[in-house]
XYZ file of C-alpha atoms in Angstrom:
642
model
C 0.257 -0.403 0.195
C 1.116 3.183 -0.753
C 0.263 7.162 -0.973
C 0.613 9.034 -4.554
C 0.348 12.675 -4.958
C 0.958 13.762 -8.518
C 0.942 17.262 -9.110
C 0.652 18.220 -13.120
C 1.069 21.664 -14.378
C 1.349 24.149 -17.338
C 3.824 27.123 -17.549
C 4.551 27.118 -13.738
C 5.376 24.639 -10.949
C 2.928 23.333 -9.033
C 2.308 25.373 -5.347
C 3.107 22.597 -2.712
C 0.295 21.231 -0.920
C -0.699 22.304 2.787
C 1.275 20.165 4.813
C -2.265 18.195 6.924
C -3.226 16.666 3.371
C 0.770 15.353 2.557
C 0.052 13.681 6.223
C -2.618 12.139 4.953
C -0.846 10.877 2.137
C 1.872 9.436 3.984
C -0.055 7.457 6.831
C -1.118 5.152 4.231
C 3.175 4.680 3.540
C 4.795 5.284 7.232
C 7.590 3.388 5.612
C 9.337 5.939 3.343
C 8.199 8.805 1.694
C 9.866 10.724 -1.185
C 9.038 13.893 -3.857
C 10.088 14.224 -7.582
C 9.692 17.018 -9.817
C 10.716 17.021 -13.279
C 9.742 18.938 -16.565
C 8.603 18.926 -19.668
C 8.491 20.417 -23.193
C 6.160 20.687 -25.335
C 8.238 19.591 -28.861
C 4.988 21.319 -30.588
C 5.383 25.341 -31.988
C 3.953 26.635 -28.365
C 6.784 25.420 -26.733
C 5.053 24.865 -23.787
C 6.606 23.501 -20.233
C 4.201 20.986 -18.359
C 5.704 20.404 -14.932
C 5.061 17.998 -12.836
C 5.529 16.788 -9.055
C 5.613 13.332 -7.579
C 4.990 11.933 -4.049
C 4.720 8.642 -2.808
C 4.254 7.420 0.126
C 5.239 3.605 1.105
C 3.741 0.542 2.845
C 6.576 -1.898 2.364
C 4.781 -5.435 1.932
C 6.315 -7.177 -0.887
C 10.424 -7.621 -1.641
C 13.425 -8.106 0.989
C 14.119 -4.361 1.490
C 12.276 -0.893 1.388
C 12.303 0.388 -2.171
C 11.220 4.784 -2.066
C 9.233 5.320 -4.417
C 8.903 7.783 -6.887
C 10.701 4.982 -8.683
C 12.788 6.869 -11.575
C 15.039 5.987 -14.007
C 18.384 7.701 -14.340
C 19.132 7.816 -17.875
C 15.162 8.599 -19.198
C 14.130 11.330 -16.507
C 10.515 8.514 -15.855
C 9.040 8.265 -12.866
C 6.215 5.915 -11.191
C 4.240 6.445 -8.059
C 3.023 2.635 -7.475
C 0.590 1.193 -5.234
C -0.553 -1.887 -5.722
C 0.694 -5.849 -5.459
C 1.598 -7.117 -8.870
C 1.182 -10.916 -8.290
C 1.771 -11.983 -11.428
C 3.378 -10.252 -14.603
C 2.390 -11.717 -17.696
C 0.826 -14.843 -16.343
C 4.194 -15.299 -14.202
C 4.151 -15.052 -9.947
C 6.311 -12.795 -9.195
C 8.976 -15.060 -7.275
C 9.693 -14.493 -3.022
C 12.070 -11.755 -2.349
C 11.130 -9.642 -5.726
C 9.592 -6.043 -5.428
C 6.821 -5.830 -7.590
C 6.727 -1.838 -7.862
C 10.549 -2.283 -9.022
C 8.863 -5.285 -11.538
C 6.423 -2.819 -12.990
C 8.909 -0.221 -13.682
C 10.925 -2.220 -15.349
C 7.832 -3.384 -17.338
C 6.841 0.198 -18.319
C 10.018 0.959 -19.906
C 10.217 -1.509 -21.616
C 7.146 -0.495 -22.971
C 7.594 3.282 -23.161
C 10.953 2.389 -25.228
C 8.783 1.800 -27.844
C 8.813 4.956 -30.279
C 6.221 6.955 -31.713
C 2.909 3.973 -31.620
C 0.816 6.401 -29.894
C 0.864 4.465 -26.346
C 0.182 1.422 -27.458
C 2.847 -0.835 -25.373
C 2.359 0.569 -22.773
C -1.353 -0.026 -22.802
C -0.229 -4.337 -24.174
C 2.184 -3.433 -20.738
C -0.492 -2.382 -17.963
C -2.690 -5.901 -19.683
C -0.567 -8.164 -17.979
C -0.677 -6.839 -14.644
C -2.534 -9.237 -12.531
C -3.577 -7.368 -9.004
C -4.772 -4.166 -7.422
C -3.202 -0.991 -7.578
C -3.436 2.495 -8.538
C -0.891 4.133 -10.289
C 0.943 7.691 -12.127
C 3.717 7.135 -14.313
C 5.713 9.757 -16.213
C 6.332 8.623 -19.031
C 8.590 11.623 -20.026
C 10.148 9.866 -23.655
C 6.141 9.772 -25.257
C 5.691 13.198 -23.011
C 2.595 11.477 -21.575
C 1.984 11.133 -17.882
C 0.149 7.842 -17.426
C -2.723 7.286 -14.041
C -5.617 4.774 -13.038
C -6.795 1.854 -11.128
C -7.537 -1.544 -12.107
C -10.988 -2.642 -13.653
C -12.051 -3.866 -10.276
C -11.478 -0.357 -8.720
C -9.719 -2.059 -5.719
C -7.434 1.200 -4.491
C -8.363 4.703 -4.935
C -7.937 6.837 -6.401
C -9.536 10.286 -6.677
C -8.337 13.315 -9.137
C -9.645 17.186 -9.112
C -8.643 20.690 -11.180
C -7.404 24.048 -9.787
C -6.789 27.538 -11.212
C -7.125 29.295 -14.471
C -7.606 27.652 -17.314
C -4.407 29.503 -18.518
C -2.337 27.838 -16.429
C -4.519 25.262 -14.207
C -3.182 22.172 -12.565
C -4.643 18.527 -12.485
C -4.053 16.743 -9.260
C -3.824 13.028 -8.935
C -4.087 11.269 -5.292
C -4.929 8.761 -3.080
C -7.051 10.524 -1.438
C -8.709 14.335 -1.168
C -8.113 17.389 1.094
C -11.861 17.330 1.981
C -12.007 20.415 0.382
C -15.632 20.311 -1.578
C -14.546 23.842 -3.640
C -11.906 21.631 -5.464
C -14.643 18.983 -6.449
C -12.669 16.312 -6.102
C -14.098 13.106 -8.190
C -12.964 8.921 -8.109
C -10.854 8.572 -10.667
C -13.679 5.836 -12.450
C -11.791 1.880 -12.537
C -13.769 2.575 -16.494
C -9.824 2.372 -17.759
C -6.558 3.712 -18.048
C -6.106 7.382 -18.693
C -3.453 9.676 -19.866
C -2.240 12.955 -20.549
C -0.997 13.991 -24.191
C 1.470 16.712 -23.172
C 3.076 17.417 -26.715
C -0.316 17.844 -28.294
C -3.168 18.505 -25.145
C -3.701 20.659 -22.704
C -3.425 19.748 -18.510
C -7.128 22.131 -18.594
C -8.797 22.052 -22.073
C -10.137 25.712 -23.014
C -13.923 24.130 -22.062
C -12.433 23.611 -18.882
C -12.520 20.376 -18.883
C -9.535 17.829 -18.117
C -6.986 16.815 -21.380
C -6.545 12.750 -19.730
C -7.541 10.575 -22.366
C -9.518 7.676 -21.371
C -8.121 4.345 -22.820
C -11.307 1.733 -21.986
C -11.776 -1.296 -20.454
C -13.819 -3.415 -23.346
C -15.206 -7.274 -22.115
C -12.613 -10.057 -23.710
C -15.200 -11.525 -26.179
C -17.232 -9.363 -28.594
C -20.676 -7.233 -27.770
C -22.857 -6.851 -29.809
C -20.213 -5.870 -32.096
C -18.539 -3.434 -30.295
C -15.207 -4.641 -29.728
C -14.148 -5.894 -32.962
C -15.469 -2.324 -33.947
C -12.903 -1.147 -31.490
C -10.425 -3.466 -31.985
C -10.022 -2.629 -35.959
C -10.191 1.210 -35.116
C -7.485 3.459 -34.144
C -8.537 3.471 -30.681
C -6.821 2.518 -27.497
C -8.194 0.127 -25.658
C -8.260 -2.598 -22.608
C -9.423 -6.198 -22.467
C -10.842 -6.656 -19.625
C -9.305 -9.689 -17.640
C -12.159 -11.835 -17.133
C -14.596 -13.231 -19.615
C -18.113 -11.363 -19.833
C -21.100 -13.750 -17.746
C -22.518 -17.190 -18.556
C -25.671 -16.199 -19.066
C -27.038 -19.578 -20.049
C -30.315 -20.455 -17.843
C -30.616 -23.579 -16.145
C -33.227 -26.546 -17.424
C -35.609 -27.923 -14.695
C -33.779 -30.682 -13.954
C -29.633 -28.956 -13.589
C -32.153 -26.739 -11.053
C -33.891 -29.419 -9.361
C -31.937 -29.704 -6.441
C -29.395 -27.763 -4.189
C -26.314 -27.744 -4.921
C -23.755 -30.188 -2.929
C -20.396 -31.360 -3.135
C -21.422 -34.551 -4.392
C -23.532 -33.593 -7.379
C -22.059 -30.271 -8.849
C -18.491 -30.299 -9.469
C -18.118 -26.118 -8.724
C -17.505 -26.022 -4.946
C -14.385 -27.648 -5.789
C -13.533 -25.348 -8.459
C -13.866 -22.695 -6.265
C -12.306 -23.776 -3.253
C -9.265 -24.785 -5.585
C -8.256 -20.882 -7.193
C -9.777 -19.035 -3.697
C -7.091 -20.869 -1.814
C -4.752 -20.012 -4.870
C -6.258 -16.027 -4.558
C -5.631 -16.958 -0.086
C -2.160 -18.099 -0.904
C -1.076 -15.111 -2.707
C -2.511 -12.818 -0.295
C -0.876 -14.041 2.417
C 2.623 -15.629 1.960
C 6.076 -13.836 1.882
C 4.857 -10.573 3.686
C 8.175 -8.523 3.964
C 7.934 -6.753 7.102
C 10.020 -4.025 7.895
C 12.567 -3.783 11.376
C 10.645 -0.996 12.523
C 7.228 -1.933 11.904
C 6.192 -4.138 15.062
C 6.206 -7.916 15.060
C 3.285 -10.472 16.037
C 0.181 -11.528 13.681
C 1.467 -10.546 9.955
C -2.699 -11.129 8.567
C -5.544 -9.967 10.094
C -9.123 -10.521 8.509
C -12.474 -7.928 9.267
C -14.231 -10.597 11.158
C -18.275 -10.282 11.283
C -18.037 -13.988 11.703
C -20.233 -14.330 8.157
C -19.546 -16.921 5.336
C -17.703 -14.667 3.557
C -14.686 -13.987 6.366
C -14.627 -17.708 8.130
C -14.017 -19.248 4.472
C -10.998 -16.662 4.625
C -9.691 -17.414 7.468
C -9.396 -20.852 6.717
C -8.089 -21.479 3.992
C -5.380 -19.246 5.690
C -5.391 -22.122 8.035
C -4.397 -24.162 4.562
C -1.103 -22.002 3.689
C 0.161 -20.259 6.479
C 2.675 -22.330 9.030
C 0.775 -23.341 11.655
C 2.698 -21.831 14.162
C 2.266 -18.295 12.576
C -1.713 -15.926 14.693
C -3.946 -15.563 13.001
C -5.464 -11.755 13.995
C -9.727 -12.017 13.382
C -10.635 -8.499 14.000
C -14.216 -7.701 14.745
C -16.258 -4.159 15.123
C -18.961 -3.320 17.950
C -20.428 0.288 18.491
C -22.079 1.474 20.646
C -25.251 2.980 19.085
C -27.681 5.070 21.387
C -31.086 4.473 19.322
C -30.027 0.750 19.722
C -29.591 0.627 23.731
C -32.481 2.667 24.638
C -34.646 0.634 22.109
C -33.528 -2.302 24.135
C -33.996 -0.666 27.743
C -37.172 0.000 26.496
C -38.064 -3.496 26.366
C -39.552 -4.981 22.666
C -42.459 -3.491 21.079
C -45.706 -5.630 22.076
C -46.307 -8.002 19.275
C -43.113 -7.808 18.634
C -41.078 -9.830 21.186
C -43.149 -13.112 20.407
C -41.957 -13.085 16.651
C -38.047 -11.887 17.776
C -37.520 -14.984 20.073
C -39.446 -17.116 18.319
C -37.170 -16.298 14.996
C -34.081 -16.951 17.154
C -34.690 -20.048 18.388
C -35.608 -21.166 15.115
C -32.031 -19.963 13.522
C -30.467 -20.773 16.962
C -31.488 -24.592 16.356
C -28.909 -27.086 16.791
C -25.868 -24.079 17.208
C -23.519 -24.064 18.952
C -24.360 -23.025 22.839
C -22.090 -19.742 23.078
C -20.970 -20.509 27.366
C -19.312 -23.419 25.818
C -16.721 -21.047 23.740
C -16.362 -19.224 26.234
C -14.805 -22.438 28.497
C -14.251 -21.063 32.504
C -14.086 -17.506 32.004
C -16.358 -15.534 33.942
C -16.144 -11.894 32.760
C -19.149 -9.940 33.227
C -18.661 -8.409 29.596
C -19.389 -11.757 28.143
C -21.943 -13.473 30.588
C -23.915 -10.368 29.921
C -23.471 -10.707 25.506
C -24.844 -13.799 25.974
C -27.864 -13.319 27.962
C -28.616 -10.296 25.486
C -28.404 -11.812 22.685
C -30.297 -15.231 23.888
C -33.174 -13.540 25.877
C -34.416 -11.087 22.930
C -37.815 -10.791 25.030
C -36.108 -9.280 28.257
C -34.943 -5.871 28.111
C -31.831 -5.357 31.001
C -33.096 -2.140 32.636
C -33.012 -3.193 36.329
C -30.907 -6.267 36.040
C -27.861 -6.282 38.516
C -25.293 -6.693 36.076
C -24.747 -2.728 33.734
C -25.947 -3.042 29.855
C -22.985 -4.018 27.375
C -24.042 -2.249 24.484
C -21.854 -4.017 22.225
C -23.343 -7.050 23.116
C -26.044 -6.268 20.586
C -24.179 -6.238 17.625
C -25.144 -8.839 15.757
C -21.590 -9.240 14.869
C -20.593 -10.161 18.046
C -22.202 -12.902 18.918
C -21.676 -13.812 15.398
C -17.342 -13.987 15.775
C -17.757 -16.203 18.825
C -19.365 -19.123 17.139
C -17.671 -19.321 14.034
C -14.898 -18.284 16.107
C -15.815 -22.214 17.262
C -15.946 -23.806 13.284
C -12.266 -21.979 13.337
C -10.799 -24.150 16.580
C -12.337 -27.109 15.264
C -11.118 -27.614 11.909
C -7.692 -25.765 12.509
C -5.998 -28.050 14.744
C -2.530 -25.637 16.665
C -3.656 -22.094 14.851
C -4.196 -19.295 17.392
C -6.463 -17.716 16.293
C -6.740 -14.288 18.197
C -10.174 -13.106 18.489
C -10.338 -9.182 19.049
C -13.431 -7.293 19.967
C -13.313 -3.942 18.924
C -15.959 -1.894 20.882
C -16.122 1.827 20.322
C -17.758 4.352 22.418
C -20.209 6.594 21.238
C -18.288 9.745 22.116
C -14.453 7.983 20.571
C -16.846 7.958 17.584
C -18.025 11.838 18.240
C -14.143 12.526 17.858
C -13.541 10.320 15.001
C -16.597 11.322 12.602
C -15.406 14.101 10.750
C -11.833 12.167 9.617
C -14.156 9.857 8.716
C -16.321 11.783 6.326
C -12.805 13.852 5.146
C -11.265 10.509 4.351
C -14.350 8.965 2.005
C -15.082 12.251 0.209
C -15.955 12.720 -2.415
C -18.344 9.833 -1.709
C -21.065 12.291 0.766
C -23.972 9.406 2.388
C -24.968 8.405 6.060
C -24.764 5.090 4.154
C -21.600 5.936 3.357
C -20.835 6.982 7.047
C -22.148 4.357 8.260
C -20.356 1.728 6.600
C -17.083 3.721 6.727
C -17.297 3.968 10.382
C -16.871 -0.111 10.719
C -13.643 -0.064 8.122
C -11.805 2.589 9.510
C -11.844 1.385 13.246
C -11.415 -1.717 12.529
C -8.867 -1.098 10.809
C -7.291 0.778 13.353
C -7.267 -2.580 15.536
C -7.555 -1.132 18.788
C -9.528 -3.449 21.508
C -9.308 -7.016 23.971
C -8.770 -10.038 23.485
C -11.222 -12.770 23.827
C -12.014 -14.240 25.650
C -9.383 -12.773 28.437
C -10.282 -9.092 28.039
C -6.421 -8.730 27.997
C -5.721 -4.768 25.247
C -4.081 -6.259 22.395
C -3.633 -3.955 19.096
C -3.302 -5.739 16.153
C 0.367 -5.741 14.961
C -0.552 -6.977 10.910
C -0.368 -4.545 8.154
C -2.133 -6.906 6.232
C -6.435 -7.225 6.008
C -8.022 -9.741 4.192
C -11.398 -8.694 3.496
C -14.081 -11.209 2.218
C -15.516 -8.232 -0.074
C -17.585 -9.482 -3.963
C -18.624 -12.857 -2.678
C -22.252 -11.196 -2.332
C -21.915 -9.440 -6.137
C -20.064 -13.013 -7.754
C -21.962 -15.344 -6.147
C -25.869 -14.158 -5.227
C -25.358 -13.388 -1.351
C -27.867 -9.893 -1.546
C -31.599 -10.500 -0.554
C -32.235 -8.489 -3.812
C -31.474 -11.975 -5.533
C -34.362 -14.213 -3.811
C -35.742 -10.731 -4.608
C -35.219 -11.166 -8.425
C -35.509 -14.504 -8.302
C -39.014 -14.663 -6.546
C -39.658 -12.356 -9.761
C -38.565 -13.383 -12.415
C -36.847 -16.485 -12.042
C -33.518 -17.344 -13.003
C -33.322 -14.644 -15.997
C -34.016 -12.085 -13.621
C -30.942 -13.759 -11.845
C -28.822 -13.327 -14.459
C -29.503 -10.060 -14.896
C -28.871 -8.907 -11.569
C -25.041 -10.331 -12.027
C -24.483 -9.105 -14.997
C -25.500 -6.133 -13.161
C -23.140 -6.406 -10.637
C -19.948 -7.382 -11.792
C -20.166 -4.425 -14.163
C -20.287 -2.122 -11.453
C -17.935 -3.476 -8.821
C -15.316 -1.032 -10.051
C -17.872 1.744 -10.376
C -18.594 1.494 -6.235
C -17.236 1.717 -2.333
C -14.309 0.458 -3.131
C -12.025 3.642 -3.331
C -13.806 4.515 -0.531
C -13.457 1.479 1.764
C -9.321 1.496 0.516
C -9.513 5.102 1.725
C -10.628 4.070 5.387
C -8.179 0.923 5.303
C -5.044 2.933 4.473
C -5.494 5.659 6.685
C -3.393 3.641 9.335
C -0.857 1.749 7.186
C -3.281 -0.942 6.603
C -3.213 -2.815 3.182
C -6.887 -4.513 2.125
C -6.763 -8.311 0.717
C -9.685 -9.069 -1.224
C -9.453 -12.834 -2.575
C -12.860 -12.812 -3.566
C -11.844 -10.359 -5.695
C -8.629 -12.156 -7.325
C -9.014 -12.121 -11.066
C -8.379 -15.738 -11.618
C -11.299 -16.176 -8.849
C -13.471 -13.700 -10.735
C -12.818 -15.352 -14.264
C -14.028 -18.941 -13.084
C -17.409 -16.754 -11.534
C -18.009 -15.472 -14.647
C -17.591 -19.038 -16.880
C -19.877 -20.785 -14.197
C -23.484 -21.582 -15.094
C -25.102 -19.723 -12.574
C -26.586 -22.941 -11.013
C -23.649 -23.677 -10.275
C -23.171 -20.606 -7.627
C -26.696 -20.576 -6.357
C -29.809 -22.800 -5.641
C -33.203 -20.310 -5.372
C -36.249 -22.118 -5.917
C -34.860 -26.109 -5.547
C -37.048 -28.745 -3.892
C -35.369 -29.571 -0.529
C -33.672 -26.477 -0.003
C -34.049 -25.332 3.881
C -30.719 -23.749 3.433
C -29.666 -20.168 2.789
C -29.346 -21.200 -1.290
C -27.853 -17.656 -1.897
C -24.216 -18.038 -2.310
C -25.171 -21.605 -2.271
C -21.896 -22.733 -3.599
C -19.580 -21.000 -1.072
C -21.626 -22.185 1.367
C -20.627 -25.972 0.710
C -17.475 -24.812 0.234
C -17.475 -23.714 4.317
C -19.110 -28.256 4.307
C -16.552 -29.241 3.093
C -14.039 -26.995 4.951
C -15.722 -28.565 8.391
C -17.450 -25.801 9.588
C -21.147 -26.338 9.450
C -22.571 -24.133 11.407
C -20.675 -21.133 9.358
C -22.553 -22.654 5.632
C -25.797 -21.582 7.489
C -25.118 -18.366 7.979
C -27.293 -15.562 7.084
C -26.116 -12.314 5.016
C -25.885 -9.596 7.445
C -24.844 -5.832 6.192
C -21.622 -4.691 8.665
C -23.760 -1.366 9.321
C -26.095 -3.244 10.732
C -24.123 -6.474 12.060
C -22.018 -3.800 13.586
C -24.218 -1.075 14.798
C -23.202 1.708 12.707
C -26.364 2.038 10.545
C -29.048 5.276 11.685
C -25.924 6.516 14.442
C -28.204 9.470 15.039
C -31.931 8.381 14.438
C -34.352 7.333 16.616
C -34.283 10.169 18.854
C -30.671 9.502 20.099
C -27.471 11.626 20.389
C -26.919 14.305 17.864
C -23.954 13.157 15.698
C -24.376 15.215 12.886
C -22.581 18.254 14.561
C -21.010 16.207 18.011
C -22.668 18.741 20.407
C -24.399 15.581 22.689
C -27.743 17.800 22.013
C -31.295 15.920 21.567
C -32.407 15.981 18.465
C -35.932 15.153 16.973
C -37.190 11.705 16.571
C -37.074 10.956 12.727
C -35.643 8.142 10.315
C -32.313 8.136 8.185
C -32.639 7.016 4.372
C -28.277 5.973 3.269
C -29.076 8.390 0.372
C -29.160 10.944 2.422
C -25.991 13.416 2.063
C -24.123 14.433 5.467
C -24.828 16.688 7.101
C -22.153 18.853 7.765
């Protein structure tokens, strides 16, 4: 993980950015910070002199040494800011001790050396990279500045323009400075961009930036579009995965739920996902200045996706290495007030019935605790297991974190992991966030997620922000603990690939398999346009790197090729368990985790209780005054208040 700040201007060198902005860039890469300044004079009659200032900060995770950035070629003057993980180049895995940034720089320098090809060699070189990335490459030989994100948008990159048209500058950075007047926007993951300093202005006369898009197009023709683009002179990049297999299953093939016995697909997914996990947890370089201990941590709700990843990490890591499971829970005044008040008449019976139905055959959470007799744990068990009875008036104080669904799920899933991973130490880290602490950090999180700016953006980002911070207590001893891991595995992407959202079940009920196929096409098409940049900005601000095995190019390619009935089992006879993400549930069963295989999907903002923090007569979290405000509902799409 690295921080990038690129400033490109015409006529005059760009002004230095404030220290506060540079600190946000440095937080992403605390191991090294360096800047490089260069200029380029247009060969045309205008003789315009362009100025480029590149600043990079480094979180060193690959190779056997810290590699300062920007990487600069002494002979050509070209330079690279690289924030990514090139797991493979041209299909060949990079070996242990090899720094991927240096390899990518060599690749791009060789491509840029191809004279007057219009940038085609650089585009072809970028297509050889497997892994997440955001980058800025100043090709001084070709007079171009290239920048962009991988096709799934797994790393953040934002941009803005500043100044008058004649002397404007373009800023490209990993994170914005939060100043709305600058008009920061996400660099879309719809292709890569370049500024042609020989022929174009940094900012055009109409006020638009002069960047040219090289779009991503499907591997195979879609309505002839790919063929036409291939024959044109336009530059294009091929997506690293095929179009979705849109075949509609026959009644016979989709009549029974997917199992390991009747389908080859769970075994295939296990193998490709295991390889994706292996790449992301092995050979992690730790500088001497970094704390010792666990090298790998997971954003851990106890749900299906993250627990399967933890189980697979056990398969490929030496048994002596500990794995941290980061489980975050928030004190939500709205939820606490509702619990103290007690359930609404008529709902308590149904809630208790539903809980008992879900818990049938489940592990007794007290068995996980063992002999530990913490009052916090006992209250947590009581609060979750006895939903009919409010805690007000009891002898023990209310533990607000026990009201978070993800808290108890993490404990039961830990039991599955311990049973199936003998000899492995899993550190379950309970990260408890008091409401007052949330208020202290709220403005910072809002600044980090910008240009995203809705209540839902904030509620999700808060969970990732504090999970990445990694300060909590170990379960069940309650010993204070801060994770030393600089790698954070996330299960993001599984719901989009394998139909895990509630809307997929709704789509099937309304339109059958055709509707599911349409939904999955939409899901994959918008992964790179949604929220990964936002998530990257909050995770990385603590000097951590988020890694997403489900969004490995080869996992995505497998999911795209696999027919829909090989991923989910909606409408099957005898399908009593959850049928969304059915193929992943079978993988969990194959790995010996029966309880985890039945876990329902729960969005992070509800599992950690960050949703609707200010609604329902709670404390006013909009401005941190601590005053009560009128009871009202907060919609996820509502814009944040200043």
